[in-house]
Amino acid sequence: MIEATQETRAGWLVVAVKGRADAETADQLESALRSALDQHAKVAADFRALAYISSAGLRAVLQAARAAQEQNREFAVCGMSDPVKKVFDMSGMHHVLTIHGELPC
Amino acid sequence: MVLDGKLSELARLTAEAERFCREHALPVDVEFDLHLALEELFVNCIRHGACEGLTGAVEVRLALLPDAVALEYADRGASFDPAEAPGPDITAPLAERAIGGLGLHLVRQIMRDIEYHRVDGWNRLRMRRPIPPEGT
């Protein structure tokens, strides 16, 4: 289960993601982030309510970051819980993503 | 538990791991890592190990030890030792990031004492996730 809701805050389109980003829900996550990138020049993924992420979820975030680069958009990830952040760190995502602890980005 | 080789079985695997962790009141980070290891192994077998479509493709067992959770995982897929899988380049720039290899890299990072055996057409893996002493 994964839910994504949009809100504009301080010049960013914030996509708040709730639930689990696993192999079954990764496509939904990627669509939600890509759809936001089609609408706005600055997109932040708010992961405060993201309970879990696997490599499939990471790939969805990576694909969104690539789409942002191709479309010349700003893309950031914010508010990860410690276990989710650990998965990002182990995968070296900080080399390719803008990661913020707090909102707004 | 026994799982068929289809992605929709992931929900059942997740529910079973959650039940085990609740039953033994395991810390949140231990539960997270068990979910991660199980998903990566299971999904890898379906996507790359020829488990897709096999009935009874995967067997999983979790057991509580005094200071760790023991995870036993077996599948009937192609012969595959995760210790020998090449690791991804986690420092590559965005455009060059490979999409594969990340899942098993995560398993090798979070689990300890990973043992692999190929037995009678099955890949059999045993590993442990240590449980940190309370208050640390």
Short mmCIF file of C-alpha atoms in Angstrom, two decimals:
data_model
loop_
_atom_site.label_atom_id
_atom_site.label_comp_id
_atom_site.label_asym_id
_atom_site.label_seq_id
_atom_site.Cartn_x
_atom_site.Cartn_y
_atom_site.Cartn_z
CA MET A 1 0.00 0.00 0.00
CA ILE A 2 1.28 3.43 -0.90
CA GLU A 3 -0.45 6.81 -1.04
CA ALA A 4 0.84 10.06 -2.49
CA THR A 5 -0.73 13.47 -1.94
CA GLN A 6 0.38 16.81 -3.40
CA GLU A 7 0.64 20.19 -1.74
CA THR A 8 2.40 23.42 -2.78
CA ARG A 9 4.63 24.86 -0.07
CA ALA A 10 7.23 27.65 -0.22
CA GLY A 11 7.66 27.36 -3.98
CA TRP A 12 7.90 23.56 -3.98
CA LEU A 13 5.38 20.97 -5.08
CA VAL A 14 5.60 18.59 -2.14
CA VAL A 15 4.56 14.97 -2.73
CA ALA A 16 3.83 13.39 0.65
CA VAL A 17 4.28 9.63 0.40
CA LYS A 18 2.69 7.29 2.92
CA GLY A 19 3.06 3.51 3.22
CA ARG A 20 5.53 0.98 1.85
CA ALA A 21 7.68 1.40 -1.27
CA ASP A 22 8.30 -2.22 -2.28
CA ALA A 23 8.39 -4.22 -5.51
CA GLU A 24 4.60 -4.14 -5.72
CA THR A 25 4.14 -0.40 -5.15
CA ALA A 26 7.31 1.03 -6.77
CA ASP A 27 5.57 1.77 -10.07
CA GLN A 28 2.93 3.83 -8.25
CA LEU A 29 5.64 5.79 -6.46
CA GLU A 30 7.50 6.48 -9.69
CA SER A 31 4.30 7.62 -11.45
CA ALA A 32 3.39 9.95 -8.59
CA LEU A 33 6.84 11.58 -8.63
CA ARG A 34 7.00 11.82 -12.44
CA SER A 35 3.53 13.31 -12.59
CA ALA A 36 4.59 15.99 -10.08
CA LEU A 37 7.72 16.74 -12.17
CA ASP A 38 5.49 17.29 -15.20
CA GLN A 39 3.57 19.93 -13.24
CA HIS A 40 6.20 21.92 -11.37
CA ALA A 41 9.83 23.08 -11.66
CA LYS A 42 10.65 22.17 -8.03
CA VAL A 43 9.45 18.88 -6.59
CA ALA A 44 10.13 17.51 -3.12
CA ALA A 45 9.31 13.96 -2.04
CA ASP A 46 8.23 14.08 1.61
CA PHE A 47 9.08 10.67 3.08
CA ARG A 48 8.13 11.35 6.71
CA ALA A 49 5.29 8.81 6.51
CA LEU A 50 7.19 6.29 4.39
CA ALA A 51 7.45 3.23 6.63
CA TYR A 52 9.60 1.05 4.36
CA ILE A 53 11.65 1.10 1.20
CA SER A 54 13.43 -1.67 -0.73
CA SER A 55 15.70 -1.53 -3.79
CA ALA A 56 12.57 -1.45 -5.97
CA GLY A 57 11.45 1.74 -4.21
CA LEU A 58 14.94 3.20 -4.50
CA ARG A 59 14.86 2.59 -8.24
CA ALA A 60 11.59 4.52 -8.46
CA VAL A 61 13.23 7.48 -6.71
CA LEU A 62 16.31 7.16 -8.93
CA GLN A 63 14.15 7.16 -12.07
CA ALA A 64 12.34 10.28 -10.84
CA ALA A 65 15.70 11.96 -10.20
CA ARG A 66 16.80 11.09 -13.74
CA ALA A 67 13.55 12.44 -15.18
CA ALA A 68 14.10 15.65 -13.20
CA GLN A 69 17.62 16.00 -14.60
CA GLU A 70 16.38 15.44 -18.16
CA GLN A 71 13.55 17.96 -17.70
CA ASN A 72 15.83 20.44 -15.95
CA ARG A 73 13.74 20.33 -12.76
CA GLU A 74 14.82 20.51 -9.15
CA PHE A 75 14.12 17.33 -7.20
CA ALA A 76 14.74 16.72 -3.51
CA VAL A 77 13.93 14.11 -0.90
CA CYS A 78 13.01 15.16 2.65
CA GLY A 79 12.15 13.88 6.09
CA MET A 80 13.25 10.25 5.94
CA SER A 81 12.96 8.09 9.06
CA ASP A 82 16.21 6.53 10.31
CA PRO A 83 15.64 3.04 8.81
CA VAL A 84 14.65 4.51 5.42
CA LYS A 85 17.66 6.84 5.49
CA LYS A 86 19.91 3.86 6.23
CA VAL A 87 18.77 2.19 2.99
CA PHE A 88 19.49 5.40 1.06
CA ASP A 89 22.92 5.67 2.68
CA MET A 90 23.86 2.03 2.02
CA SER A 91 22.98 2.59 -1.64
CA GLY A 92 25.03 5.76 -1.99
CA MET A 93 21.95 7.79 -2.95
CA HIS A 94 23.42 10.91 -1.33
CA HIS A 95 25.87 11.04 -4.25
CA VAL A 96 23.06 11.61 -6.74
CA LEU A 97 20.19 13.13 -4.77
CA THR A 98 19.52 16.25 -2.79
CA ILE A 99 18.47 15.03 0.65
CA HIS A 100 17.08 17.33 3.32
CA GLY A 101 16.24 16.47 6.92
CA GLU A 102 13.37 18.89 7.20
CA LEU A 103 10.59 20.43 5.13
CA PRO A 104 10.25 22.73 3.29
CA CYS A 105 13.15 21.84 1.06
CA MET B 1 6.25 -20.76 4.78
CA VAL B 2 6.05 -21.74 1.11
CA LEU B 3 5.58 -19.18 -1.65
CA ASP B 4 4.73 -19.47 -5.32
CA GLY B 5 6.90 -17.68 -7.85
CA LYS B 6 4.74 -14.62 -8.39
CA LEU B 7 5.11 -11.06 -7.20
CA SER B 8 1.65 -10.98 -5.61
CA GLU B 9 3.02 -13.42 -2.98
CA LEU B 10 5.12 -10.57 -1.57
CA ALA B 11 2.16 -9.34 0.50
CA ARG B 12 1.87 -12.76 2.19
CA LEU B 13 5.62 -12.85 2.87
CA THR B 14 5.47 -9.36 4.37
CA ALA B 15 2.50 -10.28 6.57
CA GLU B 16 4.26 -13.40 7.84
CA ALA B 17 7.46 -11.50 8.71
CA GLU B 18 5.36 -8.87 10.48
CA ARG B 19 3.54 -11.56 12.49
CA PHE B 20 6.86 -13.13 13.53
CA CYS B 21 8.31 -9.77 14.63
CA ARG B 22 5.20 -8.84 16.63
CA GLU B 23 5.06 -12.24 18.29
CA HIS B 24 8.63 -11.81 19.51
CA ALA B 25 8.38 -8.04 20.14
CA LEU B 26 11.43 -7.35 17.96
CA PRO B 27 12.78 -3.80 17.56
CA VAL B 28 11.59 -1.75 14.57
CA ASP B 29 15.00 -1.71 12.86
CA VAL B 30 15.32 -5.50 13.08
CA GLU B 31 11.84 -5.88 11.57
CA PHE B 32 12.72 -3.43 8.80
CA ASP B 33 15.87 -5.35 7.86
CA LEU B 34 14.10 -8.72 7.86
CA HIS B 35 11.45 -7.35 5.49
CA LEU B 36 14.20 -5.93 3.29
CA ALA B 37 16.27 -9.12 3.12
CA LEU B 38 13.22 -11.30 2.44
CA GLU B 39 11.84 -9.02 -0.26
CA GLU B 40 15.17 -8.66 -2.05
CA LEU B 41 15.83 -12.42 -2.10
CA PHE B 42 12.28 -13.28 -3.16
CA VAL B 43 11.98 -10.60 -5.85
CA ASN B 44 15.45 -11.38 -7.18
CA CYS B 45 14.47 -15.02 -7.67
CA ILE B 46 11.32 -14.02 -9.57
CA ARG B 47 12.95 -11.37 -11.74
CA HIS B 48 16.36 -12.96 -12.40
CA GLY B 49 16.40 -16.50 -11.00
CA ALA B 50 13.75 -18.23 -13.11
CA CYS B 51 11.31 -18.62 -10.17
CA GLU B 52 8.52 -16.81 -12.04
CA GLY B 53 5.53 -19.10 -12.45
CA LEU B 54 6.89 -21.97 -10.31
CA THR B 55 4.51 -23.41 -7.73
CA GLY B 56 6.18 -23.73 -4.33
CA ALA B 57 9.21 -21.85 -5.65
CA VAL B 58 10.43 -20.46 -2.33
CA GLU B 59 10.58 -21.62 1.28
CA VAL B 60 11.27 -19.22 4.13
CA ARG B 61 11.81 -19.88 7.81
CA LEU B 62 12.48 -17.41 10.60
CA ALA B 63 13.68 -18.47 14.05
CA LEU B 64 14.54 -16.51 17.16
CA LEU B 65 18.00 -17.08 18.65
CA PRO B 66 19.18 -15.55 21.95
CA ASP B 67 20.87 -12.61 20.22
CA ALA B 68 19.69 -12.70 16.60
CA VAL B 69 17.02 -13.77 14.15
CA ALA B 70 18.01 -16.70 11.96
CA LEU B 71 16.67 -16.52 8.42
CA GLU B 72 16.57 -19.58 6.19
CA TYR B 73 15.65 -19.00 2.59
CA ALA B 74 15.49 -21.57 -0.21
CA ASP B 75 14.37 -21.37 -3.84
CA ARG B 76 14.14 -23.71 -6.82
CA GLY B 77 15.51 -21.09 -9.21
CA ALA B 78 18.73 -20.98 -11.21
CA SER B 79 21.88 -21.78 -9.25
CA PHE B 80 22.94 -18.55 -7.61
CA ASP B 81 25.29 -17.61 -4.78
CA PRO B 82 24.58 -14.02 -3.70
CA ALA B 83 28.07 -13.70 -2.22
CA GLU B 84 29.48 -13.99 -5.73
CA ALA B 85 27.12 -11.49 -7.37
CA PRO B 86 28.98 -8.33 -8.43
CA GLY B 87 28.21 -5.30 -6.30
CA PRO B 88 26.80 -2.13 -7.82
CA ASP B 89 28.89 1.03 -8.14
CA ILE B 90 27.18 3.13 -5.46
CA THR B 91 29.27 6.21 -6.27
CA ALA B 92 28.40 6.39 -9.99
CA PRO B 93 26.71 9.57 -11.22
CA LEU B 94 22.96 9.57 -11.83
CA ALA B 95 23.06 8.93 -15.57
CA GLU B 96 25.34 5.91 -15.15
CA ARG B 97 23.58 4.29 -12.21
CA ALA B 98 22.92 0.64 -12.92
CA ILE B 99 19.41 -0.50 -12.07
CA GLY B 100 20.46 -4.03 -11.07
CA GLY B 101 22.49 -5.44 -8.22
CA LEU B 102 21.32 -3.06 -5.53
CA GLY B 103 18.98 -5.49 -3.77
CA LEU B 104 21.60 -8.14 -3.03
CA HIS B 105 24.08 -5.42 -2.07
CA LEU B 106 21.58 -4.36 0.63
CA VAL B 107 21.16 -7.96 1.83
CA ARG B 108 24.94 -8.32 2.19
CA GLN B 109 25.08 -5.04 4.12
CA ILE B 110 22.35 -5.81 6.68
CA MET B 111 22.69 -9.57 7.24
CA ARG B 112 25.54 -11.48 8.89
CA ASP B 113 27.10 -14.95 8.42
CA ILE B 114 25.51 -15.57 5.04
CA GLU B 115 25.98 -19.23 4.00
CA TYR B 116 25.06 -20.63 0.61
CA HIS B 117 24.59 -24.22 -0.54
CA ARG B 118 23.19 -25.67 -3.73
CA VAL B 119 21.32 -28.85 -2.74
CA ASP B 120 19.18 -31.06 -5.02
CA GLY B 121 18.17 -28.21 -7.30
CA TRP B 122 17.58 -25.74 -4.48
CA ASN B 123 19.51 -22.61 -3.56
CA ARG B 124 19.71 -22.71 0.24
CA LEU B 125 20.74 -19.63 2.18
CA ARG B 126 21.17 -19.16 5.92
CA MET B 127 21.92 -15.84 7.55
CA ARG B 128 21.41 -13.88 10.76
CA ARG B 129 20.26 -10.43 11.75
CA PRO B 130 21.72 -9.61 15.18
CA ILE B 131 19.37 -8.12 17.77
CA PRO B 132 21.13 -5.29 19.64
CA PRO B 133 20.93 -5.57 23.44
CA GLU B 134 18.16 -3.42 24.95
CA GLY B 135 19.09 0.13 25.77
CA THR B 136 21.73 0.50 23.06
#
